XYZ file of C-alpha atoms in Angstrom:
428
model
C -13.687 -5.249 -17.955
C -10.722 -7.202 -16.688
C -7.950 -7.831 -19.204
C -4.893 -10.000 -19.122
C -1.846 -8.444 -17.394
C -0.278 -7.684 -20.780
C -3.309 -5.756 -21.995
C -3.672 -4.060 -18.613
C -0.077 -2.907 -18.774
C -0.467 -1.607 -22.302
C -3.631 0.295 -21.492
C -2.197 1.878 -18.362
C 1.260 2.767 -19.615
C 0.060 6.133 -20.968
C -0.211 7.130 -17.349
C 3.389 6.157 -16.707
C 5.368 7.573 -19.601
C 5.242 9.310 -22.951
C 6.555 7.573 -26.023
C 9.219 9.538 -27.877
C 8.713 10.311 -31.521
C 11.210 7.652 -32.556
C 9.397 4.917 -30.667
C 7.968 1.991 -32.632
C 4.352 2.452 -33.737
C 3.218 -0.243 -31.306
C 4.436 1.869 -28.420
C 3.004 5.099 -29.800
C -0.386 3.430 -29.835
C -0.152 2.888 -26.092
C -1.048 6.502 -25.527
C -4.704 7.443 -25.471
C -5.978 9.820 -28.199
C -6.420 12.518 -25.562
C -2.812 12.140 -24.483
C -1.576 12.301 -28.089
C -3.502 15.522 -28.655
C -2.439 17.121 -25.374
C 0.178 19.888 -25.247
C 3.532 19.237 -23.569
C 3.582 19.410 -19.750
C 4.366 22.666 -18.033
C 7.843 23.368 -16.761
C 8.878 21.432 -13.681
C 10.101 24.690 -12.193
C 6.545 25.528 -11.136
C 6.825 22.904 -8.393
C 3.918 21.987 -6.110
C 4.065 24.951 -3.786
C 1.169 26.887 -5.334
C -2.372 25.766 -4.589
C -4.993 25.174 -7.243
C -7.085 28.158 -8.173
C -10.804 27.652 -7.413
C -12.434 25.751 -10.243
C -9.131 25.046 -11.973
C -8.888 21.833 -13.954
C -5.915 19.494 -13.511
C -3.561 19.368 -16.461
C -4.430 16.613 -18.908
C -2.077 14.806 -21.195
C 0.790 12.423 -20.683
C 1.283 12.437 -16.941
C 4.749 10.986 -16.469
C 6.931 13.580 -18.143
C 7.862 14.632 -21.648
C 9.440 12.676 -24.506
C 12.780 12.568 -22.705
C 11.304 10.812 -19.679
C 14.021 8.939 -17.811
C 11.517 6.191 -17.073
C 10.537 5.511 -20.645
C 13.182 2.943 -21.503
C 12.581 0.920 -18.344
C 8.834 0.909 -18.811
C 9.015 0.149 -22.502
C 11.213 -2.830 -21.734
C 8.420 -4.193 -19.554
C 6.280 -4.475 -22.659
C 8.908 -6.001 -24.906
C 10.404 -8.444 -22.410
C 9.221 -11.730 -21.046
C 8.663 -10.004 -17.718
C 4.937 -9.883 -18.510
C 3.950 -13.240 -19.987
C 0.638 -13.737 -21.727
C -0.907 -15.516 -18.752
C 0.749 -14.868 -15.454
C 0.361 -16.451 -12.062
C -0.333 -13.800 -9.429
C 2.810 -14.833 -7.568
C 5.075 -14.973 -10.606
C 8.178 -12.812 -10.345
C 9.712 -11.021 -13.344
C 13.166 -12.032 -14.490
C 15.588 -9.618 -12.754
C 17.841 -9.725 -15.819
C 15.068 -8.066 -17.838
C 14.594 -5.129 -15.483
C 16.331 -1.763 -15.617
C 16.655 -0.082 -12.215
C 15.024 3.279 -11.610
C 16.501 5.975 -9.409
C 13.794 6.812 -6.846
C 14.726 10.488 -7.078
C 13.958 10.419 -10.798
C 10.609 8.751 -10.225
C 9.735 11.227 -7.474
C 10.605 14.106 -9.802
C 8.381 12.635 -12.515
C 5.502 12.298 -10.050
C 5.919 15.878 -8.875
C 5.825 17.090 -12.475
C 2.452 15.382 -12.887
C 1.172 16.887 -9.645
C 2.258 20.477 -10.247
C -1.290 21.817 -10.213
C -2.348 19.862 -7.150
C -1.844 21.163 -3.624
C 1.462 20.218 -1.977
C 1.814 17.013 -0.010
C 0.986 17.218 3.687
C 3.842 17.432 6.180
C 3.949 14.511 8.619
C 6.692 13.991 11.176
C 8.078 10.879 12.813
C 7.710 10.591 16.581
C 10.675 9.047 18.388
C 9.391 6.240 20.607
C 12.485 4.380 21.752
C 13.991 5.561 25.027
C 16.809 3.015 25.237
C 20.165 3.249 23.471
C 20.000 3.052 19.716
C 20.728 -0.246 17.988
C 23.917 -0.563 15.980
C 21.891 -1.699 12.967
C 19.669 0.231 10.611
C 16.003 0.048 11.624
C 13.508 -1.748 9.421
C 10.916 0.682 8.090
C 7.473 -0.862 7.525
C 4.643 0.947 5.752
C 0.985 -0.121 5.978
C -1.604 1.420 3.650
C -5.015 0.759 2.182
C -4.496 2.763 -1.004
C -8.168 2.621 -2.198
C -8.862 0.461 -5.226
C -9.372 2.637 -8.284
C -12.503 0.782 -9.386
C -14.063 1.165 -5.936
C -13.114 4.820 -5.589
C -14.666 5.735 -8.916
C -17.461 3.191 -9.114
C -18.677 2.115 -5.669
C -17.509 4.065 -2.644
C -19.400 7.276 -3.461
C -17.311 9.853 -1.618
C -19.860 12.638 -1.872
C -17.453 15.469 -0.972
C -14.615 14.294 -3.216
C -14.686 15.559 -6.825
C -14.369 12.783 -9.376
C -11.558 14.823 -10.879
C -9.482 14.164 -7.751
C -9.804 10.402 -8.325
C -8.317 10.347 -11.834
C -5.874 7.448 -11.860
C -3.313 9.259 -14.010
C -2.710 11.675 -11.131
C -3.873 9.713 -8.105
C -1.286 7.004 -8.726
C 1.409 9.690 -8.610
C 0.127 10.817 -5.210
C 0.369 7.195 -4.022
C 3.865 6.797 -5.422
C 4.925 10.143 -3.969
C 3.821 9.017 -0.504
C 5.741 5.747 -0.824
C 8.852 7.448 -2.180
C 8.748 10.095 0.550
C 8.951 7.548 3.386
C 11.191 4.982 1.652
C 9.895 1.831 3.357
C 12.029 -1.294 3.471
C 8.781 -3.295 3.546
C 5.535 -2.079 2.021
C 2.147 -3.669 2.798
C -0.808 -2.527 0.688
C -4.506 -3.341 0.485
C -7.057 -2.649 -2.267
C -4.418 -2.942 -4.969
C -6.106 -3.241 -8.376
C -3.279 -1.785 -10.472
C -0.585 -4.244 -9.436
C 0.520 -5.507 -12.856
C 0.412 -2.204 -14.717
C 1.763 0.145 -12.055
C 3.109 -1.181 -8.775
C 5.018 -4.261 -9.877
C 6.682 -2.666 -12.941
C 7.793 0.376 -10.957
C 8.565 -1.026 -7.516
C 10.481 -3.989 -8.901
C 12.716 -1.459 -10.668
C 13.197 0.323 -7.367
C 14.651 -2.877 -5.905
C 11.581 -4.444 -4.320
C 10.525 -8.055 -4.569
C 6.797 -8.041 -5.223
C 3.957 -10.402 -4.312
C 0.243 -10.022 -4.995
C -2.710 -12.115 -3.835
C -6.121 -11.005 -5.200
C -9.487 -11.518 -3.577
C -11.309 -14.477 -5.162
C -14.486 -12.420 -5.710
C -13.252 -8.870 -5.785
C -15.987 -6.201 -5.819
C -13.853 -4.335 -8.357
C -15.005 -6.830 -10.983
C -18.557 -5.464 -10.668
C -17.387 -2.066 -11.944
C -17.403 -1.411 -15.684
C -13.965 -1.045 -17.288
C -12.276 -2.301 -14.140
C -8.602 -3.185 -14.027
C -9.071 -6.616 -12.497
C -9.512 -7.803 -8.918
C -8.100 -5.959 -5.963
C -6.051 -7.697 -3.304
C -3.169 -7.510 -0.878
C 0.374 -6.797 -2.034
C 3.666 -7.130 -0.187
C 6.970 -5.571 -1.271
C 10.402 -5.825 0.362
C 13.824 -4.503 -0.624
C 15.951 -7.331 -1.994
C 19.201 -5.692 -0.918
C 18.047 -5.788 2.730
C 16.234 -9.116 2.977
C 16.253 -12.664 1.668
C 12.957 -14.504 1.175
C 12.929 -17.732 3.194
C 9.287 -18.706 2.801
C 6.085 -17.252 1.356
C 2.482 -18.263 2.057
C -0.741 -17.026 0.512
C -3.630 -17.466 2.900
C -7.268 -17.423 1.929
C -8.967 -16.719 5.231
C -11.725 -18.949 6.562
C -14.650 -18.121 8.835
C -16.844 -20.782 10.398
C -14.990 -23.396 8.334
C -15.894 -21.637 5.088
C -13.443 -20.052 2.663
C -14.002 -16.298 2.499
C -13.245 -13.490 0.071
C -10.487 -12.069 2.280
C -6.816 -12.958 1.959
C -3.406 -12.533 3.555
C 0.240 -12.880 2.541
C 2.838 -14.026 5.061
C 6.540 -14.058 4.216
C 9.501 -15.154 6.315
C 12.504 -12.924 5.650
C 16.136 -12.944 6.708
C 17.774 -9.590 7.350
C 21.123 -9.442 5.532
C 22.635 -7.025 8.035
C 21.732 -8.801 11.277
C 21.134 -12.369 10.122
C 17.854 -12.282 12.066
C 14.768 -14.008 10.674
C 11.261 -12.584 11.051
C 7.813 -12.892 9.491
C 5.883 -10.062 7.820
C 2.183 -10.449 7.033
C -0.416 -8.283 5.306
C -4.190 -8.729 5.365
C -7.537 -7.031 4.787
C -10.524 -8.288 6.793
C -14.212 -8.145 5.898
C -15.758 -4.662 5.932
C -19.023 -3.214 7.190
C -21.124 -3.126 10.335
C -22.838 -6.388 11.192
C -19.863 -8.555 10.237
C -18.089 -8.415 13.581
C -18.311 -12.163 14.276
C -17.144 -12.883 10.748
C -14.073 -10.670 11.221
C -13.408 -12.351 14.533
C -13.411 -15.774 12.871
C -11.117 -14.505 10.107
C -8.747 -13.083 12.701
C -8.629 -16.399 14.562
C -7.829 -18.221 11.326
C -5.059 -15.770 10.483
C -3.573 -16.052 13.968
C -3.548 -19.841 13.734
C -1.800 -19.703 10.374
C 0.782 -17.287 11.759
C 1.373 -19.466 14.817
C 2.274 -22.311 12.472
C 4.486 -20.118 10.296
C 6.329 -18.567 13.252
C 6.693 -21.947 15.021
C 4.614 -20.784 17.933
C 6.122 -17.273 18.114
C 9.764 -18.424 17.921
C 10.063 -16.212 14.833
C 9.352 -12.480 15.418
C 6.269 -11.228 13.612
C 4.922 -7.992 12.124
C 1.308 -7.923 10.875
C 0.003 -5.022 8.791
C -3.594 -4.648 7.794
C -6.875 -2.912 7.353
C -8.843 -4.921 9.918
C -12.075 -2.966 9.339
C -12.474 -3.208 13.115
C -12.398 -0.622 15.862
C -10.358 -1.431 19.000
C -13.615 -2.335 20.754
C -14.207 -5.317 18.443
C -13.505 -8.922 19.380
C -10.941 -9.416 16.612
C -8.826 -6.616 18.059
C -8.953 -8.258 21.490
C -7.941 -11.593 19.948
C -4.786 -10.044 18.513
C -4.058 -8.175 21.747
C -4.378 -11.337 23.840
C -2.824 -13.783 21.396
C -0.119 -16.222 22.496
C 1.990 -14.566 19.768
C 2.487 -11.737 22.294
C 1.524 -8.925 19.949
C 1.227 -5.218 20.554
C -0.156 -2.487 18.296
C 2.639 -0.097 17.330
C 0.481 3.014 17.003
C -0.710 2.739 20.595
C 2.752 4.002 21.503
C 1.857 7.428 20.115
C -0.708 7.926 22.889
C 0.369 9.560 26.187
C -0.220 6.343 28.141
C 0.882 3.964 25.397
C -2.435 2.145 25.706
C -4.787 3.947 23.309
C -5.102 3.680 19.552
C -5.185 6.850 17.418
C -8.598 8.549 17.138
C -8.799 7.694 13.424
C -6.984 6.058 10.548
C -9.771 6.660 8.015
C -12.094 9.637 7.623
C -14.605 10.025 4.798
C -18.055 11.298 3.928
C -20.553 9.021 2.186
C -24.284 9.494 1.511
C -24.990 7.802 4.864
C -22.918 10.408 6.678
C -19.440 11.099 8.007
C -17.303 8.092 8.994
C -14.273 8.481 11.259
C -12.777 5.194 12.451
C -9.594 3.491 13.581
C -9.331 0.393 11.383
C -5.669 0.084 10.349
C -2.923 -1.436 12.483
C 0.685 -2.557 12.599
C 1.021 -5.408 15.114
C 4.431 -6.667 16.224
C 6.095 -9.184 18.560
C 6.660 -6.811 21.451
C 9.480 -8.694 23.188
C 11.388 -9.508 20.020
C 11.092 -6.115 18.329
C 11.332 -2.485 19.372
C 9.389 0.365 17.791
C 11.942 3.122 17.299
C 9.572 5.663 15.757
C 6.170 6.038 14.126
C 4.855 8.497 11.561
C 2.390 10.970 13.004
C -1.124 11.087 11.569
C -2.687 13.922 9.625
C -4.501 16.450 11.762
C -8.152 17.334 11.272
C -7.066 20.708 9.908
C -4.822 19.046 7.313
C -7.532 16.610 6.274
C -9.994 19.463 5.801
C -13.795 19.643 5.944
C -14.358 17.472 2.864
C -12.307 14.661 4.433
C -10.640 11.904 2.386
C -9.793 11.219 -0.391
C -9.046 14.633 -1.842
C -6.827 16.544 -4.252
C -4.187 16.463 -1.492
C -4.433 12.841 -0.444
C -5.127 9.795 -2.637
C -6.890 7.396 -0.249
C -9.614 7.353 2.382
C -7.135 5.591 4.708
C -3.975 7.110 6.180
C -0.650 5.410 5.689
C 1.044 4.067 8.823
C 4.854 3.887 8.981
C 7.027 2.456 11.772
C 10.746 1.893 12.258
C 11.567 -1.403 13.998
C 14.754 -2.791 15.462
C 15.476 -6.246 16.831
C 15.775 -6.732 20.542
C 19.445 -7.002 21.364
C 18.900 -10.256 23.282
C 17.939 -12.755 20.561
C 16.798 -15.311 23.159
C 14.337 -12.907 24.789
C 11.506 -13.460 22.371
C 8.610 -13.945 24.786
């Protein structure tokens, strides 16, 4: 069951690095017996170009490289430093002085070594959406993704066409990291994060991100044996691009009652432009029959964001798994809000008015589910969408749908490049 962050980190570190022979005994014990018995990993020269032979078993053992892993010293320091106190507030930030930076190329190489026997990552291309002259400033890349909580994927969601082998955390986390590293977001918004303290914060903080996590009060992950703690929303932004002005954790209400769904809203200042904007991440209630509940949650979130943005004076980007199709009331509330929001992925459609046909596609015992549930909303007169990452095709997803050996989640990642409108007074 759920352990303290320190114990979680210790138990999960075998999936992040291998302890060299000269490491202290306390670090050698971090590896599982299976990992200690496993042979060294195959040569990195094999790459990920070759596909798995039918019936082949993924390589077991220490999944983040051999004893000379470039990440070992940084990860080991996480254990020995005060960066992971015995009892840690979910919003607590590690001491930057205790953290060694990681080169993202090195981390990507380590992930690809782990994934050698998995099929190669799918090719997705950005679609240029901005017709006007390019801004003189670098765009802000925002990534939205429900990464699938490990406890839910293995213990509750019952993806009948997905082999349990494909859900092994030691490899699935490398698929998640590979996706993030491939698109290099300036801001990363995640849902269903249940490995925040032992994976995402230790690694992403070393990649230069400031990290915030807000768990669900009654996470369903806690009902799964040997879980890694509650899942929740997480927000990451690059410290060399932005300064944190304000941060708010929002527990959403519905019909005046506190609910199990949460949001994070942070006001950031862009170092390059001096412009201030708000970024929010949320995950609304799931399942059919809860449409009115989601609508109430959406209204509460919008009211909170109106207060934070001073009635839309501050530009806004909202990322989330809304668990709602575009036909639902909560979608209409966001579309018609006084915050003047638009959904970025509508711009991929020929008329600019239609959402993608799907952002999640899975097969459960009840049947096949293909829905559009994930969105990136933005202040349409304050921000421009320069480009958006195209979705996976049905052929790429394959007949067994998601997740799979190729793709780590049942939801697709969404990525957009934003630029500020050149007229700072033209916000509405």
